[in-house]
Amino acid sequence: MTPLVEIKDLKKYHPLRQGYIFSKRRGEVRAVDGVSFSISEGETLGLVGESGCGKSTLGRTILRLEEPDSGSIVFRSEDITHIKAKDMKWWRKEAQMVFQDPKNSLDPRMTVGNSIEEALIIHDMGDQKKRERRVKELMIKVGLEPDLMARYPHELSGGQQQRIGIARALAVNPKLIVADEPVSALDVSVQAQILNLLADLKKELGLSYLFIAHNLWVIRYISDRVAIMYLGKIVELADKKELFRSPLHPYTEALLSALPGKKDRIILKGEVPSPVDPPSGCRFHPRCPRRFDRCEREEPELKDICKGHFVMCHLY
Ligand code: SF4
């Protein structure tokens, strides 16, 4: 499949400062620390990892909501890593975000219709009549009655608010959607509806998703391929079926062992180390049940073990 977006050795560190007025840099949080992968046209890449592993920063950096420190982001052969402000409008049309908390991602003072229309106005898309038609069309597309256009976000349920968030993201006809935990704030019964909606829209509109979640069931349901992130790095990446059937990295094995129906649960010892001062060698070594001498000394590389099944571990 043709890659839509290619990420190479991407890094994003957040400075740690001390003091209020003349604050000094006291180190950095290595939120994204040398990440490479691609997403094909029409593909959903699920990105999973514990809270604080850097997955949201990675999504925001790809969208250029945060400035990368190094590495590259290439979209359909265009290098957008250091895109200038004047070209940002173009990039915002190609790539959009669906946020975790639908309530806070919508302006409470704007009607639902105005919220969706705002994206069209920013991108000079059509006159008022055309925009109104487009807003109605988008509401129908995401499963909402156009009558809700005059309502305010607080008058809607969480599921309806997230549908509005999706309609806003779709308004400018993007090709790539970064969905950051889009169902985790919703009731379980509504989660399935939103996941189905996203899956249907992908097929209908030929979208590609970077789908960020901590819930493995959600990732398993929606993804074509899955990337596992630990302390700022992708430690395993494979086709969904392959990854759930034959996980290779000890961290992935532990994560998957917690799924219902699995016999031998692997309980990891210790806390996730700080991304300010990650462990030497393999970052997972202090918690890894299969570590050996080399693990503490030498950092493993992400290697293609078999037909697109990548793993970062000295065991392979
Ligand atoms: Fe465990 Fe060593 Fe593999 Fe790291 S490199 S995951 S410590 S076995």
Tab-separated table of N, CA, C and O in Angstrom, residues 145-194:
chain	number	residue	atom	x	y	z
A	145	GLU	N	-29.389	14.349	13.661
A	145	GLU	CA	-30.467	15.073	12.989
A	145	GLU	C	-30.016	16.509	12.753
A	145	GLU	O	-29.548	17.163	13.701
A	146	PRO	N	-30.155	17.045	11.545
A	146	PRO	CA	-29.762	18.447	11.312
A	146	PRO	C	-30.525	19.431	12.212
A	146	PRO	O	-30.070	20.546	12.435
A	147	ASP	N	-31.678	19.008	12.771
A	147	ASP	CA	-32.440	19.872	13.679
A	147	ASP	C	-31.621	20.291	14.899
A	147	ASP	O	-31.922	21.286	15.550
A	148	LEU	N	-30.582	19.499	15.201
A	148	LEU	CA	-29.766	19.806	16.391
A	148	LEU	C	-28.816	20.982	16.167
A	148	LEU	O	-28.123	21.414	17.080
A	149	MET	N	-28.802	21.505	14.945
A	149	MET	CA	-27.866	22.587	14.597
A	149	MET	C	-27.928	23.787	15.532
A	149	MET	O	-26.920	24.428	15.817
A	150	ALA	N	-29.117	24.090	16.021
A	150	ALA	CA	-29.280	25.297	16.840
A	150	ALA	C	-29.005	25.038	18.326
A	150	ALA	O	-29.080	25.964	19.138
A	151	ARG	N	-28.715	23.797	18.657
A	151	ARG	CA	-28.458	23.464	20.070
A	151	ARG	C	-27.027	23.828	20.471
A	151	ARG	O	-26.154	23.982	19.627
A	152	TYR	N	-26.813	23.919	21.808
A	152	TYR	CA	-25.473	24.160	22.354
A	152	TYR	C	-24.910	22.837	22.870
A	152	TYR	O	-25.682	21.933	23.229
A	153	PRO	N	-23.561	22.736	22.949
A	153	PRO	CA	-22.968	21.458	23.338
A	153	PRO	C	-23.526	20.879	24.639
A	153	PRO	O	-23.729	19.669	24.738
A	154	HIS	N	-23.821	21.743	25.652
A	154	HIS	CA	-24.277	21.203	26.935
A	154	HIS	C	-25.658	20.546	26.836
A	154	HIS	O	-26.078	19.828	27.732
A	155	GLU	N	-26.362	20.807	25.742
A	155	GLU	CA	-27.699	20.202	25.573
A	155	GLU	C	-27.611	18.813	24.931
A	155	GLU	O	-28.627	18.170	24.718
A	156	LEU	N	-26.390	18.402	24.588
A	156	LEU	CA	-26.224	17.113	23.897
A	156	LEU	C	-25.587	16.078	24.819
A	156	LEU	O	-24.906	16.416	25.786
A	157	SER	N	-25.772	14.794	24.485
A	157	SER	CA	-25.118	13.717	25.234
A	157	SER	C	-23.641	13.640	24.823
A	157	SER	O	-23.235	14.236	23.806
A	158	GLY	N	-22.843	12.884	25.601
A	158	GLY	CA	-21.420	12.725	25.278
A	158	GLY	C	-21.210	12.157	23.886
A	158	GLY	O	-20.344	12.601	23.134
A	159	GLY	N	-22.031	11.162	23.528
A	159	GLY	CA	-21.909	10.542	22.206
A	159	GLY	C	-22.225	11.546	21.101
A	159	GLY	O	-21.532	11.592	20.075
A	160	GLN	N	-23.273	12.357	21.311
A	160	GLN	CA	-23.633	13.367	20.296
A	160	GLN	C	-22.524	14.416	20.176
A	160	GLN	O	-22.178	14.845	19.072
A	161	GLN	N	-21.955	14.791	21.335
A	161	GLN	CA	-20.858	15.779	21.288
A	161	GLN	C	-19.665	15.225	20.491
A	161	GLN	O	-19.049	15.931	19.709
A	162	GLN	N	-19.377	13.930	20.689
A	162	GLN	CA	-18.244	13.379	19.958
A	162	GLN	C	-18.559	13.297	18.465
A	162	GLN	O	-17.677	13.482	17.623
A	163	ARG	N	-19.815	13.048	18.127
A	163	ARG	CA	-20.193	13.048	16.703
A	163	ARG	C	-19.970	14.437	16.104
A	163	ARG	O	-19.545	14.573	14.947
A	164	ILE	N	-20.250	15.486	16.897
A	164	ILE	CA	-19.996	16.851	16.410
A	164	ILE	C	-18.485	17.065	16.215
A	164	ILE	O	-18.043	17.647	15.222
A	165	GLY	N	-17.695	16.554	17.184
A	165	GLY	CA	-16.234	16.656	17.063
A	165	GLY	C	-15.747	15.995	15.778
A	165	GLY	O	-14.867	16.511	15.080
A	166	ILE	N	-16.352	14.859	15.450
A	166	ILE	CA	-15.961	14.134	14.227
A	166	ILE	C	-16.408	14.934	12.988
A	166	ILE	O	-15.658	15.078	12.025
A	167	ALA	N	-17.618	15.488	13.046
A	167	ALA	CA	-18.120	16.280	11.903
A	167	ALA	C	-17.218	17.488	11.650
A	167	ALA	O	-16.907	17.824	10.504
A	168	ARG	N	-16.784	18.129	12.725
A	168	ARG	CA	-15.872	19.288	12.596
A	168	ARG	C	-14.565	18.867	11.921
A	168	ARG	O	-14.039	19.556	11.062
A	169	ALA	N	-14.051	17.716	12.364
A	169	ALA	CA	-12.787	17.232	11.786
A	169	ALA	C	-12.958	16.910	10.301
A	169	ALA	O	-12.066	17.146	9.493
A	170	LEU	N	-14.139	16.388	9.931
A	170	LEU	CA	-14.363	15.973	8.535
A	170	LEU	C	-14.700	17.134	7.608
A	170	LEU	O	-14.628	16.997	6.380
A	171	ALA	N	-15.082	18.281	8.201
A	171	ALA	CA	-15.609	19.399	7.412
A	171	ALA	C	-14.693	19.787	6.252
A	171	ALA	O	-15.155	20.138	5.173
A	172	VAL	N	-13.372	19.719	6.472
A	172	VAL	CA	-12.439	20.218	5.448
A	172	VAL	C	-11.908	19.100	4.546
A	172	VAL	O	-10.922	19.286	3.837
A	173	ASN	N	-12.560	17.937	4.582
A	173	ASN	CA	-12.164	16.780	3.743
A	173	ASN	C	-10.716	16.325	3.980
A	173	ASN	O	-9.932	16.226	3.018
A	174	PRO	N	-10.338	16.055	5.234
A	174	PRO	CA	-8.950	15.629	5.480
A	174	PRO	C	-8.709	14.219	4.964
A	174	PRO	O	-9.651	13.473	4.701
A	175	LYS	N	-7.424	13.853	4.865
A	175	LYS	CA	-7.066	12.486	4.478
A	175	LYS	C	-6.616	11.693	5.711
A	175	LYS	O	-6.774	10.484	5.769
A	176	LEU	N	-6.009	12.419	6.666
A	176	LEU	CA	-5.490	11.766	7.868
A	176	LEU	C	-6.205	12.324	9.098
A	176	LEU	O	-6.363	13.536	9.235
A	177	ILE	N	-6.650	11.386	9.972
A	177	ILE	CA	-7.257	11.812	11.238
A	177	ILE	C	-6.435	11.207	12.372
A	177	ILE	O	-6.203	9.990	12.387
A	178	VAL	N	-6.001	12.055	13.292
A	178	VAL	CA	-5.389	11.554	14.522
A	178	VAL	C	-6.498	11.569	15.570
A	178	VAL	O	-7.029	12.630	15.899
A	179	ALA	N	-6.880	10.387	16.018
A	179	ALA	CA	-7.962	10.277	17.007
A	179	ALA	C	-7.313	9.907	18.340
A	179	ALA	O	-6.773	8.820	18.493
A	180	ASP	N	-7.327	10.860	19.281
A	180	ASP	CA	-6.627	10.658	20.554
A	180	ASP	C	-7.614	10.215	21.635
A	180	ASP	O	-8.344	11.035	22.176
A	181	GLU	N	-7.669	8.949	21.910
A	181	GLU	CA	-8.585	8.366	22.894
A	181	GLU	C	-10.018	8.849	22.644
A	181	GLU	O	-10.681	9.340	23.563
A	182	PRO	N	-10.535	8.725	21.430
A	182	PRO	CA	-11.824	9.355	21.118
A	182	PRO	C	-13.029	8.728	21.801
A	182	PRO	O	-14.108	9.320	21.775
A	183	VAL	N	-12.880	7.532	22.381
A	183	VAL	CA	-14.060	6.925	23.020
A	183	VAL	C	-13.868	6.721	24.524
A	183	VAL	O	-14.800	6.302	25.204
A	184	SER	N	-12.697	7.064	25.059
A	184	SER	CA	-12.441	6.702	26.461
A	184	SER	C	-13.281	7.507	27.452
A	184	SER	O	-13.478	7.078	28.584
A	185	ALA	N	-13.792	8.682	27.034
A	185	ALA	CA	-14.609	9.476	27.967
A	185	ALA	C	-16.099	9.129	27.838
A	185	ALA	O	-16.938	9.739	28.490
A	186	LEU	N	-16.426	8.142	26.982
A	186	LEU	CA	-17.846	7.849	26.713
A	186	LEU	C	-18.301	6.585	27.439
A	186	LEU	O	-17.491	5.712	27.771
A	187	ASP	N	-19.629	6.477	27.650
A	187	ASP	CA	-20.187	5.246	28.229
A	187	ASP	C	-19.857	4.073	27.314
A	187	ASP	O	-19.805	4.234	26.085
A	188	VAL	N	-19.718	2.888	27.906
A	188	VAL	CA	-19.338	1.708	27.123
A	188	VAL	C	-20.312	1.472	25.966
A	188	VAL	O	-19.900	1.154	24.838
A	189	SER	N	-21.622	1.655	26.219
A	189	SER	CA	-22.609	1.379	25.168
A	189	SER	C	-22.432	2.342	23.991
A	189	SER	O	-22.680	1.985	22.829
A	190	VAL	N	-21.987	3.560	24.268
A	190	VAL	CA	-21.828	4.564	23.210
A	190	VAL	C	-20.495	4.356	22.473
A	190	VAL	O	-20.374	4.667	21.292
A	191	GLN	N	-19.513	3.798	23.181
A	191	GLN	CA	-18.189	3.592	22.580
A	191	GLN	C	-18.295	2.802	21.282
A	191	GLN	O	-17.710	3.158	20.268
A	192	ALA	N	-19.081	1.699	21.328
A	192	ALA	CA	-19.202	0.837	20.145
A	192	ALA	C	-19.803	1.613	18.976
A	192	ALA	O	-19.374	1.451	17.825
A	193	GLN	N	-20.794	2.473	19.268
A	193	GLN	CA	-21.437	3.246	18.189
A	193	GLN	C	-20.430	4.184	17.524
A	193	GLN	O	-20.394	4.320	16.304
A	194	ILE	N	-19.602	4.841	18.343
A	194	ILE	CA	-18.628	5.789	17.781
A	194	ILE	C	-17.542	5.034	17.003
A	194	ILE	O	-17.111	5.475	15.936
